[in-house]
């Protein structure tokens, strides 16, 4: 392994060789931005999804849904993606390669977050810094920079009359179903809805293997709240320590991180919304639990020009790999943007009924137009005139103060006698009102989490005088729980016993790999390299003694081995795997096997 090899290169090599992930459809030349997760990777990824589901769905008491990945065009007209989900594209005049203009600027200058800049400024910077095409070296000065919409378009059914799009975020599948999901929540706020699933973005230049792809997995939570009444359980995360990089610090000369607690960050207004603060705390603990290195992790607030069209405020969780910061999750305050838009564009009601503490007396403007007059006067338009009068009464009761009321229909003004409109103010008792819930959205990228876990877990050391590399993955997410080996493969008794142990462990719910090929040392190294936390070896000593049969359990990170009775194996593995019992306890309780005894 050369000295110059970057973390990313080492990861890509390991990922391919050991079956974590690799470019998809390789037999046909591949397709940029699409990856297949191999046996190890698929298992690691689904363990990350399970860990996320356990924390953000089950522990939070939320509802999980699974919506389609293709949705009709009107959904994305309403959501704003059709108009505003763009990146800046510049094409090379020589080789035709497409590039993200903001990324070229970030790569070639000291400017960060260039996506916040307006297009003319980006064009000027390309010229000023004489930026060249990374593929062929041609100068890009003077080339136009255009907005490029990232959604993949398709047709629903034959023909082209019903355009649809592959969803660019799982979130819209939750928002459009709000009218039905609120029924399951008994029309009562707050409640959260989660979804883990594929999202698609036709990225201009996919890069860094699974970090920026065209098909990826998101784990999203839409927390619906009444902004005037609902508060999160901030107390439960008040003391969680976080590294924050607020927008003000990013903009200030010499600005830096704020090391604080979630409670202090919310109280001091560094994080403007308590719900966002709450989820930063939950996420910080969750990332730490699954194995993200907290010394290479921070929350960075979006700069004003960087925020998505729906977000009033947003913090990204970022992990460091190869000296670069990767956005692995976003925590956005989406306000009532999405539900208001779907309420406006869709046929259902995207509001919720908020009960008052006490019923209230309210004044209500009422019109009861005399249709026996409107009918003959306006003919077919009489219904529209009536609706316009009702609408006007609600919006502007003062319009009924004169003798004549004017309403506008399709740009044309119509006059109605005030006594025909029959306007009055009535007193009514109301028990509540319809409000549009606000949304706080923690949105996690599963692929980038997997990438971070692999990068942060990679370690090198020496065992028995030999260099080894291993993945110190947390047992909760490691693809395989236990490797089981007969010390030698030509002694039937050892093989049979090892196979029996494999069956027992699988029945107990462990994911197990059986391996009897090559030296025992090499078998350990193979499991170390894919991050298997424990290995069990069946040897003659364990089966031939006077007492009960024993096997050894080896801990990956320290390579220590203890000899335990086979009858205790499942319980002991369960205890150390879940973290209930540290391996040190086993070392205290059982015979430690001497280093090198494994051959
Ligand atoms: N619903 C909000 C939303 O989609 P986002 O910041 O665009 O927000 C959320 O995406 C997360 O999805 C990101 O933090 C990132 O981890 C992941 N993600 C976004 N684009 C990606 C891509 N092209 N490849 C892999 N992951 C991506």
Short mmCIF file of C-alpha atoms in Angstrom, two decimals, residues 15-485:
data_model
loop_
_atom_site.label_atom_id
_atom_site.label_comp_id
_atom_site.label_asym_id
_atom_site.label_seq_id
_atom_site.Cartn_x
_atom_site.Cartn_y
_atom_site.Cartn_z
CA UNK A 15 -14.89 -2.02 -0.77
CA UNK A 16 -14.46 -3.72 -4.14
CA UNK A 17 -12.15 -6.52 -2.96
CA UNK A 18 -14.19 -7.44 0.09
CA UNK A 19 -17.64 -7.00 -1.42
CA UNK A 20 -18.80 -3.77 0.17
CA UNK A 21 -19.69 -1.83 -2.98
CA UNK A 22 -18.60 -1.41 -6.59
CA UNK A 23 -19.67 0.40 -9.77
CA UNK A 24 -22.86 -1.18 -11.13
CA UNK A 25 -23.35 -2.89 -14.51
CA UNK A 26 -19.58 -3.27 -15.01
CA UNK A 27 -20.08 -5.97 -17.68
CA UNK A 28 -21.67 -3.29 -19.87
CA UNK A 29 -19.19 -0.53 -19.25
CA UNK A 30 -20.97 0.69 -16.13
CA UNK A 31 -23.14 3.77 -15.66
CA UNK A 32 -21.62 6.66 -13.74
CA UNK A 33 -23.26 7.37 -10.43
CA UNK A 34 -24.77 3.91 -9.84
CA UNK A 35 -23.36 1.44 -7.33
CA UNK A 36 -24.12 -2.11 -6.27
CA UNK A 37 -23.71 -2.99 -2.63
CA UNK A 38 -22.10 -6.43 -2.41
CA UNK A 39 -22.79 -9.00 0.32
CA UNK A 40 -20.88 -7.13 3.04
CA UNK A 41 -22.12 -3.70 1.98
CA UNK A 42 -25.77 -4.71 1.63
CA UNK A 43 -25.65 -6.17 5.11
CA UNK A 44 -23.86 -3.13 6.63
CA UNK A 45 -26.33 -0.81 4.92
CA UNK A 46 -29.40 -2.69 6.10
CA UNK A 47 -27.98 -2.78 9.65
CA UNK A 48 -27.56 1.02 9.49
CA UNK A 49 -31.17 1.31 8.29
CA UNK A 50 -32.35 -0.96 11.13
CA UNK A 51 -30.40 1.09 13.69
CA UNK A 52 -31.94 4.28 12.25
CA UNK A 53 -35.44 2.77 12.30
CA UNK A 54 -34.98 1.65 15.89
CA UNK A 55 -33.96 5.16 17.01
CA UNK A 56 -35.96 7.50 14.78
CA UNK A 57 -39.13 5.47 14.26
CA UNK A 58 -39.53 3.05 17.17
CA UNK A 59 -38.02 5.03 20.05
CA UNK A 60 -39.64 8.26 18.88
CA UNK A 61 -43.03 6.53 18.56
CA UNK A 62 -43.34 7.58 14.91
CA UNK A 63 -45.15 6.03 11.94
CA UNK A 64 -43.19 4.48 9.07
CA UNK A 65 -44.55 4.55 5.52
CA UNK A 66 -43.41 3.28 2.14
CA UNK A 67 -44.53 5.43 -0.78
CA UNK A 68 -43.87 4.92 -4.52
CA UNK A 69 -40.59 6.19 -5.98
CA UNK A 70 -42.32 7.60 -9.09
CA UNK A 71 -44.79 10.44 -8.62
CA UNK A 72 -46.84 12.48 -11.10
CA UNK A 73 -45.68 15.89 -12.30
CA UNK A 74 -48.19 18.01 -10.32
CA UNK A 75 -46.59 16.79 -7.07
CA UNK A 76 -43.30 18.39 -8.09
CA UNK A 77 -44.97 21.53 -9.42
CA UNK A 78 -46.42 21.95 -5.94
CA UNK A 79 -43.23 21.03 -4.08
CA UNK A 80 -41.16 23.50 -6.11
CA UNK A 81 -38.76 20.85 -7.42
CA UNK A 82 -39.78 21.37 -11.03
CA UNK A 83 -38.79 25.02 -10.88
CA UNK A 84 -36.09 25.15 -8.27
CA UNK A 85 -34.24 21.84 -7.94
CA UNK A 86 -31.30 22.86 -10.10
CA UNK A 87 -27.50 22.71 -10.07
CA UNK A 88 -25.15 24.88 -12.13
CA UNK A 89 -24.00 23.18 -15.31
CA UNK A 90 -21.08 24.15 -17.55
CA UNK A 91 -20.19 22.10 -20.61
CA UNK A 92 -16.71 21.74 -22.05
CA UNK A 93 -16.63 23.15 -25.62
CA UNK A 94 -13.92 20.66 -26.59
CA UNK A 95 -14.80 17.23 -25.15
CA UNK A 96 -18.47 17.87 -24.29
CA UNK A 97 -18.04 16.73 -20.66
CA UNK A 98 -20.53 18.29 -18.22
CA UNK A 99 -19.36 19.75 -14.92
CA UNK A 100 -20.90 21.33 -11.84
CA UNK A 101 -19.66 24.88 -12.15
CA UNK A 102 -19.75 25.53 -8.39
CA UNK A 103 -17.64 22.43 -7.71
CA UNK A 104 -15.02 23.54 -10.26
CA UNK A 105 -14.76 26.85 -8.43
CA UNK A 106 -14.46 25.17 -5.03
CA UNK A 107 -11.76 22.84 -6.40
CA UNK A 108 -9.72 25.63 -8.01
CA UNK A 109 -10.13 28.50 -5.53
CA UNK A 110 -10.41 28.95 -1.79
CA UNK A 111 -14.14 29.69 -2.13
CA UNK A 112 -16.40 27.33 -0.17
CA UNK A 113 -20.11 26.74 -0.78
CA UNK A 114 -19.95 28.24 -4.30
CA UNK A 115 -23.51 26.99 -4.92
CA UNK A 116 -24.69 30.07 -3.00
CA UNK A 117 -23.32 32.39 -5.72
CA UNK A 118 -25.46 33.77 -8.58
CA UNK A 119 -24.76 32.40 -12.06
CA UNK A 120 -23.16 35.59 -13.51
CA UNK A 121 -20.65 35.63 -10.63
CA UNK A 122 -19.84 31.97 -11.23
CA UNK A 123 -19.21 32.73 -14.93
CA UNK A 124 -16.92 35.60 -13.92
CA UNK A 125 -14.98 33.40 -11.49
CA UNK A 126 -14.45 30.74 -14.19
CA UNK A 127 -12.98 33.45 -16.38
CA UNK A 128 -10.95 35.14 -13.65
CA UNK A 129 -9.36 31.89 -12.43
CA UNK A 130 -8.93 30.51 -15.96
CA UNK A 131 -10.64 27.30 -14.90
CA UNK A 132 -10.11 24.35 -17.23
CA UNK A 133 -12.10 21.24 -18.03
CA UNK A 134 -10.89 18.52 -15.61
CA UNK A 135 -11.39 15.91 -18.35
CA UNK A 136 -9.44 17.43 -21.28
CA UNK A 137 -7.84 20.65 -20.01
CA UNK A 138 -9.71 23.01 -22.38
CA UNK A 139 -10.43 26.49 -21.02
CA UNK A 140 -14.01 27.03 -19.85
CA UNK A 141 -13.84 30.86 -19.86
CA UNK A 142 -16.80 32.36 -21.67
CA UNK A 143 -18.83 29.15 -21.60
CA UNK A 144 -22.40 29.70 -20.39
CA UNK A 145 -23.39 28.35 -16.98
CA UNK A 146 -26.97 27.07 -16.93
CA UNK A 147 -29.43 25.79 -14.36
CA UNK A 148 -29.88 22.03 -14.77
CA UNK A 149 -32.87 20.32 -13.15
CA UNK A 150 -31.75 17.18 -11.32
CA UNK A 151 -34.96 15.17 -11.57
CA UNK A 152 -35.19 12.07 -13.78
CA UNK A 153 -38.29 12.38 -15.95
CA UNK A 154 -40.37 9.45 -17.16
CA UNK A 155 -43.83 8.75 -18.57
CA UNK A 156 -46.49 7.06 -16.54
CA UNK A 157 -48.15 4.51 -18.83
CA UNK A 158 -47.83 4.45 -22.63
CA UNK A 159 -47.56 7.75 -24.46
CA UNK A 160 -46.41 11.01 -23.01
CA UNK A 161 -49.61 12.47 -21.65
CA UNK A 162 -48.81 11.75 -18.01
CA UNK A 163 -45.28 12.81 -17.17
CA UNK A 164 -43.84 11.58 -13.90
CA UNK A 165 -40.55 11.92 -12.04
CA UNK A 166 -38.41 9.65 -9.92
CA UNK A 167 -38.60 11.26 -6.51
CA UNK A 168 -35.54 13.37 -5.66
CA UNK A 169 -36.28 13.00 -1.93
CA UNK A 170 -38.41 10.51 -0.04
CA UNK A 171 -40.06 13.41 1.81
CA UNK A 172 -42.69 14.20 -0.87
CA UNK A 173 -44.11 10.68 -0.51
CA UNK A 174 -44.86 11.58 3.11
CA UNK A 175 -46.23 15.08 2.46
CA UNK A 176 -48.69 14.04 -0.25
CA UNK A 177 -50.14 11.36 2.04
CA UNK A 178 -50.53 13.75 4.98
CA UNK A 179 -54.37 13.89 4.67
CA UNK A 180 -54.52 10.12 5.23
CA UNK A 181 -51.67 9.74 7.71
CA UNK A 182 -53.12 12.40 10.01
CA UNK A 183 -56.16 10.15 10.45
CA UNK A 184 -53.89 7.42 11.87
CA UNK A 185 -52.45 10.03 14.21
CA UNK A 186 -56.05 10.79 15.28
CA UNK A 187 -55.74 14.31 13.94
CA UNK A 188 -53.53 15.20 16.84
CA UNK A 189 -50.16 16.95 16.72
CA UNK A 190 -47.27 16.42 17.17
CA UNK A 191 -46.50 13.26 15.22
CA UNK A 192 -43.63 12.08 13.09
CA UNK A 193 -43.61 10.04 9.90
CA UNK A 194 -40.52 8.23 8.66
CA UNK A 195 -39.51 6.63 5.41
CA UNK A 196 -36.39 4.78 4.33
CA UNK A 197 -36.08 4.43 0.59
CA UNK A 198 -34.47 5.29 -2.71
CA UNK A 199 -34.14 8.80 -4.07
CA UNK A 200 -32.90 9.74 -7.53
CA UNK A 201 -30.98 12.77 -8.74
CA UNK A 202 -29.42 13.13 -12.15
CA UNK A 203 -26.23 14.58 -10.65
CA UNK A 204 -24.15 16.53 -13.18
CA UNK A 205 -20.92 14.99 -11.96
CA UNK A 206 -21.29 12.07 -9.58
CA UNK A 207 -18.13 11.72 -7.50
CA UNK A 208 -16.33 10.14 -4.58
CA UNK A 209 -17.84 6.70 -5.17
CA UNK A 210 -21.01 6.34 -3.08
CA UNK A 211 -20.85 9.91 -1.73
CA UNK A 212 -22.52 11.52 -4.72
CA UNK A 213 -24.54 9.07 -6.77
CA UNK A 214 -27.58 9.23 -9.00
CA UNK A 215 -29.56 6.67 -7.01
CA UNK A 216 -29.17 6.54 -3.25
CA UNK A 217 -31.03 5.76 -0.05
CA UNK A 218 -32.44 8.33 2.32
CA UNK A 219 -33.83 7.83 5.81
CA UNK A 220 -36.13 10.77 6.46
CA UNK A 221 -38.32 11.90 9.32
CA UNK A 222 -40.99 14.53 8.87
CA UNK A 223 -41.97 15.82 12.30
CA UNK A 224 -45.33 17.60 12.11
CA UNK A 225 -45.86 20.12 14.90
CA UNK A 226 -48.13 22.90 16.02
CA UNK A 227 -45.59 25.75 16.10
CA UNK A 228 -47.43 27.57 18.88
CA UNK A 229 -47.99 24.63 21.19
CA UNK A 230 -45.66 21.69 20.66
CA UNK A 231 -42.25 21.38 22.22
CA UNK A 232 -39.68 18.62 21.95
CA UNK A 233 -38.27 16.64 24.86
CA UNK A 234 -35.19 18.84 24.97
CA UNK A 235 -34.42 17.69 28.49
CA UNK A 236 -33.47 14.22 27.22
CA UNK A 237 -30.63 15.64 25.08
CA UNK A 238 -29.83 18.84 27.02
CA UNK A 239 -26.33 17.70 28.02
CA UNK A 240 -25.32 16.14 24.73
CA UNK A 241 -22.08 17.77 23.56
CA UNK A 242 -21.97 19.03 19.99
CA UNK A 243 -19.51 20.78 17.71
CA UNK A 244 -21.38 23.53 15.89
CA UNK A 245 -20.25 25.66 12.97
CA UNK A 246 -22.89 28.43 12.80
CA UNK A 247 -23.34 30.60 9.68
CA UNK A 248 -22.08 33.67 11.57
CA UNK A 249 -18.81 31.87 12.36
CA UNK A 250 -18.39 30.78 8.74
CA UNK A 251 -18.84 34.37 7.59
CA UNK A 252 -16.59 35.91 10.27
CA UNK A 253 -12.86 36.34 9.58
CA UNK A 254 -11.12 33.79 11.79
CA UNK A 255 -14.46 32.27 12.78
CA UNK A 256 -14.44 28.78 14.26
CA UNK A 257 -16.40 26.04 15.94
CA UNK A 258 -18.64 26.46 18.94
CA UNK A 259 -18.18 23.52 21.31
CA UNK A 260 -21.30 23.45 23.44
CA UNK A 261 -24.24 21.36 24.59
CA UNK A 262 -27.59 21.07 22.86
CA UNK A 263 -29.33 22.77 25.80
CA UNK A 264 -26.98 25.77 25.76
CA UNK A 265 -27.10 26.05 21.96
CA UNK A 266 -30.89 26.35 22.01
CA UNK A 267 -31.02 28.64 25.06
CA UNK A 268 -28.42 30.99 23.55
CA UNK A 269 -30.19 31.00 20.19
CA UNK A 270 -27.25 29.49 18.30
CA UNK A 271 -29.72 26.89 17.13
CA UNK A 272 -32.86 28.90 16.52
CA UNK A 273 -35.48 26.18 16.92
CA UNK A 274 -35.82 23.75 19.83
CA UNK A 275 -37.02 20.91 17.59
CA UNK A 276 -33.96 21.26 15.36
CA UNK A 277 -31.78 21.34 18.50
CA UNK A 278 -33.50 18.22 19.81
CA UNK A 279 -32.82 16.27 16.62
CA UNK A 280 -29.18 17.43 16.51
CA UNK A 281 -28.80 15.92 19.99
CA UNK A 282 -30.52 12.66 19.07
CA UNK A 283 -28.44 12.41 15.89
CA UNK A 284 -25.16 13.15 17.69
CA UNK A 285 -25.81 10.26 20.09
CA UNK A 286 -26.97 7.96 17.32
CA UNK A 287 -23.97 8.62 15.08
CA UNK A 288 -21.63 8.01 18.00
CA UNK A 289 -23.45 4.79 18.87
CA UNK A 290 -23.10 3.33 15.37
CA UNK A 291 -19.41 4.21 15.11
CA UNK A 292 -18.92 7.68 13.60
CA UNK A 293 -15.73 9.23 15.01
CA UNK A 294 -17.03 12.30 16.87
CA UNK A 295 -13.65 14.01 16.49
CA UNK A 296 -14.30 13.99 12.74
CA UNK A 297 -17.89 15.14 12.94
CA UNK A 298 -19.67 18.51 13.19
CA UNK A 299 -22.96 20.28 12.56
CA UNK A 300 -22.66 23.14 10.07
CA UNK A 301 -25.43 25.68 9.57
CA UNK A 302 -26.37 26.54 5.99
CA UNK A 303 -25.41 29.99 4.79
CA UNK A 304 -28.46 32.06 3.81
CA UNK A 305 -27.93 31.58 0.04
CA UNK A 306 -27.31 27.86 0.43
CA UNK A 307 -30.67 26.83 1.86
CA UNK A 308 -33.07 24.74 -0.22
CA UNK A 309 -36.19 26.50 -1.50
CA UNK A 310 -38.29 25.02 1.31
CA UNK A 311 -35.98 25.62 4.29
CA UNK A 312 -36.15 28.52 6.75
CA UNK A 313 -33.07 27.19 8.57
CA UNK A 314 -30.90 24.13 8.07
CA UNK A 315 -27.99 22.44 9.80
CA UNK A 316 -25.98 19.68 8.13
CA UNK A 317 -24.31 16.82 9.93
CA UNK A 318 -20.88 16.57 8.32
CA UNK A 319 -18.18 13.92 8.61
CA UNK A 320 -14.54 14.37 7.67
CA UNK A 321 -12.93 11.96 5.24
CA UNK A 322 -9.65 12.67 3.45
CA UNK A 323 -9.63 16.20 4.88
CA UNK A 324 -12.97 17.00 3.16
CA UNK A 325 -16.26 17.52 4.94
CA UNK A 326 -19.13 15.40 3.61
CA UNK A 327 -22.75 16.29 4.28
CA UNK A 328 -24.25 13.11 5.69
CA UNK A 329 -27.58 14.49 6.94
CA UNK A 330 -29.60 17.70 6.93
CA UNK A 331 -31.85 19.06 9.68
CA UNK A 332 -34.21 21.57 8.08
CA UNK A 333 -36.97 23.73 9.48
CA UNK A 334 -39.38 23.48 6.55
CA UNK A 335 -42.11 25.53 8.24
CA UNK A 336 -45.53 25.14 6.57
CA UNK A 337 -44.00 25.35 3.09
CA UNK A 338 -44.77 21.83 1.89
CA UNK A 339 -48.23 21.33 3.37
CA UNK A 340 -49.36 24.81 2.26
CA UNK A 341 -48.19 24.11 -1.27
CA UNK A 342 -49.94 20.72 -1.44
CA UNK A 343 -53.04 22.32 0.10
CA UNK A 344 -52.98 24.91 -2.69
CA UNK A 345 -52.26 22.49 -5.56
CA UNK A 346 -53.84 19.21 -4.35
CA UNK A 347 -57.49 18.21 -3.90
CA UNK A 348 -57.27 17.24 -0.22
CA UNK A 349 -56.94 19.28 2.94
CA UNK A 350 -53.43 19.52 4.31
CA UNK A 351 -54.46 21.17 7.56
CA UNK A 352 -55.26 19.85 10.99
CA UNK A 353 -57.98 20.93 13.39
CA UNK A 354 -56.63 22.66 16.48
CA UNK A 355 -59.07 22.54 19.41
CA UNK A 356 -59.25 25.72 21.53
CA UNK A 357 -58.86 25.29 25.30
CA UNK A 358 -62.28 26.96 25.65
CA UNK A 359 -64.88 27.46 22.88
CA UNK A 360 -64.75 31.02 21.52
CA UNK A 361 -67.41 33.47 20.35
CA UNK A 362 -66.41 34.80 16.95
CA UNK A 363 -67.93 37.22 14.48
CA UNK A 364 -68.39 35.78 11.04
CA UNK A 365 -69.16 37.58 7.81
CA UNK A 366 -72.02 35.82 6.01
CA UNK A 367 -73.56 36.42 2.57
CA UNK A 368 -76.70 34.77 1.33
CA UNK A 369 -77.16 36.17 -2.17
CA UNK A 370 -80.69 36.18 -3.52
CA UNK A 371 -80.35 33.73 -6.41
CA UNK A 372 -83.78 34.66 -7.80
CA UNK A 373 -82.14 38.01 -8.70
CA UNK A 374 -78.59 36.80 -9.54
CA UNK A 375 -79.88 34.03 -11.86
CA UNK A 376 -81.71 36.23 -14.37
CA UNK A 377 -79.03 38.96 -14.12
CA UNK A 378 -75.86 36.83 -14.59
CA UNK A 379 -77.21 33.67 -16.24
CA UNK A 380 -74.59 30.85 -16.28
CA UNK A 381 -72.14 32.97 -14.26
CA UNK A 382 -74.52 33.36 -11.27
CA UNK A 383 -72.83 30.51 -9.35
CA UNK A 384 -69.42 32.10 -9.83
CA UNK A 385 -70.75 35.49 -8.67
CA UNK A 386 -72.16 33.86 -5.53
CA UNK A 387 -68.79 32.15 -4.80
CA UNK A 388 -66.95 35.43 -5.40
CA UNK A 389 -69.26 37.26 -2.98
CA UNK A 390 -68.66 34.60 -0.29
CA UNK A 391 -64.93 34.83 -0.82
CA UNK A 392 -65.01 38.63 -0.64
CA UNK A 393 -67.07 38.60 2.56
CA UNK A 394 -64.42 36.43 4.20
CA UNK A 395 -61.49 38.54 2.95
CA UNK A 396 -62.86 42.07 3.11
CA UNK A 397 -66.21 42.66 4.88
CA UNK A 398 -65.81 46.42 4.39
CA UNK A 399 -66.49 45.89 0.66
CA UNK A 400 -70.17 45.45 1.56
CA UNK A 401 -70.53 48.87 3.22
CA UNK A 402 -71.76 50.74 0.13
CA UNK A 403 -74.92 50.27 -1.98
CA UNK A 404 -73.11 48.26 -4.61
CA UNK A 405 -70.58 45.44 -4.24
CA UNK A 406 -67.97 44.77 -6.94
CA UNK A 407 -66.57 41.29 -7.57
CA UNK A 408 -64.02 40.25 -10.14
CA UNK A 409 -64.34 37.00 -12.10
CA UNK A 410 -61.71 36.07 -14.69
CA UNK A 411 -60.54 39.69 -14.89
CA UNK A 412 -64.07 41.05 -15.43
CA UNK A 413 -65.76 43.26 -12.80
CA UNK A 414 -69.40 42.56 -11.91
CA UNK A 415 -71.64 44.81 -9.79
CA UNK A 416 -74.22 43.42 -7.35
CA UNK A 417 -76.70 45.44 -5.26
CA UNK A 418 -75.73 45.22 -1.60
CA UNK A 419 -79.26 44.19 -0.52
CA UNK A 420 -79.19 41.34 -3.09
CA UNK A 421 -75.88 40.15 -1.60
CA UNK A 422 -77.62 39.96 1.78
CA UNK A 423 -74.50 40.52 3.86
CA UNK A 424 -74.51 40.36 7.67
CA UNK A 425 -72.18 39.69 10.60
CA UNK A 426 -73.17 36.70 12.73
CA UNK A 427 -71.89 35.62 16.14
CA UNK A 428 -70.83 32.01 16.29
CA UNK A 429 -69.32 29.68 18.88
CA UNK A 430 -66.31 27.82 17.53
CA UNK A 431 -64.39 25.06 19.23
CA UNK A 432 -61.18 25.32 17.22
CA UNK A 433 -59.54 26.27 13.94
CA UNK A 434 -57.71 24.66 11.04
CA UNK A 435 -53.95 25.20 11.06
CA UNK A 436 -51.18 24.11 8.74
CA UNK A 437 -48.63 22.13 10.77
CA UNK A 438 -44.98 23.07 10.59
CA UNK A 439 -42.38 20.49 9.65
CA UNK A 440 -38.95 19.78 11.07
CA UNK A 441 -37.06 17.35 8.91
CA UNK A 442 -34.03 15.27 9.83
CA UNK A 443 -32.93 13.76 6.50
CA UNK A 444 -30.15 11.17 6.51
CA UNK A 445 -28.15 9.85 3.57
CA UNK A 446 -27.66 6.13 4.24
CA UNK A 447 -24.93 5.62 1.61
CA UNK A 448 -22.86 8.49 2.98
CA UNK A 449 -23.30 7.12 6.49
CA UNK A 450 -21.98 3.75 5.30
CA UNK A 451 -19.05 5.51 3.62
CA UNK A 452 -18.25 7.44 6.80
CA UNK A 453 -18.48 4.35 8.98
CA UNK A 454 -16.05 2.46 6.76
CA UNK A 455 -13.62 5.38 6.58
CA UNK A 456 -13.73 6.03 10.32
CA UNK A 457 -13.48 2.33 11.21
CA UNK A 458 -10.37 1.61 9.15
CA UNK A 459 -7.41 0.92 11.43
CA UNK A 460 -3.95 -0.58 11.21
CA UNK A 461 -1.84 -2.22 13.89
CA UNK A 462 0.41 -5.22 14.50
CA UNK A 463 -0.65 -8.60 15.82
CA UNK A 464 1.98 -11.21 16.73
CA UNK A 465 4.58 -9.12 14.92
CA UNK A 466 2.51 -8.97 11.72
CA UNK A 467 0.93 -5.85 10.24
CA UNK A 468 -2.84 -6.06 9.90
CA UNK A 469 -5.63 -3.74 8.84
CA UNK A 470 -9.07 -4.06 10.31
CA UNK A 471 -12.45 -2.34 10.43
CA UNK A 472 -13.42 -1.51 13.99
CA UNK A 473 -17.13 -1.45 13.06
CA UNK A 474 -19.61 -1.34 15.89
CA UNK A 475 -21.21 -4.77 16.46
CA UNK A 476 -24.61 -3.15 15.91
CA UNK A 477 -23.86 -2.50 12.25
CA UNK A 478 -21.05 -4.95 11.36
CA UNK A 479 -22.17 -7.11 8.40
CA UNK A 480 -21.23 -10.35 10.15
CA UNK A 481 -21.52 -10.90 13.89
CA UNK A 482 -19.33 -13.97 14.30
CA UNK A 483 -16.81 -15.97 12.29
CA UNK A 484 -16.65 -19.65 13.25
CA UNK A 485 -13.62 -21.78 12.42
#
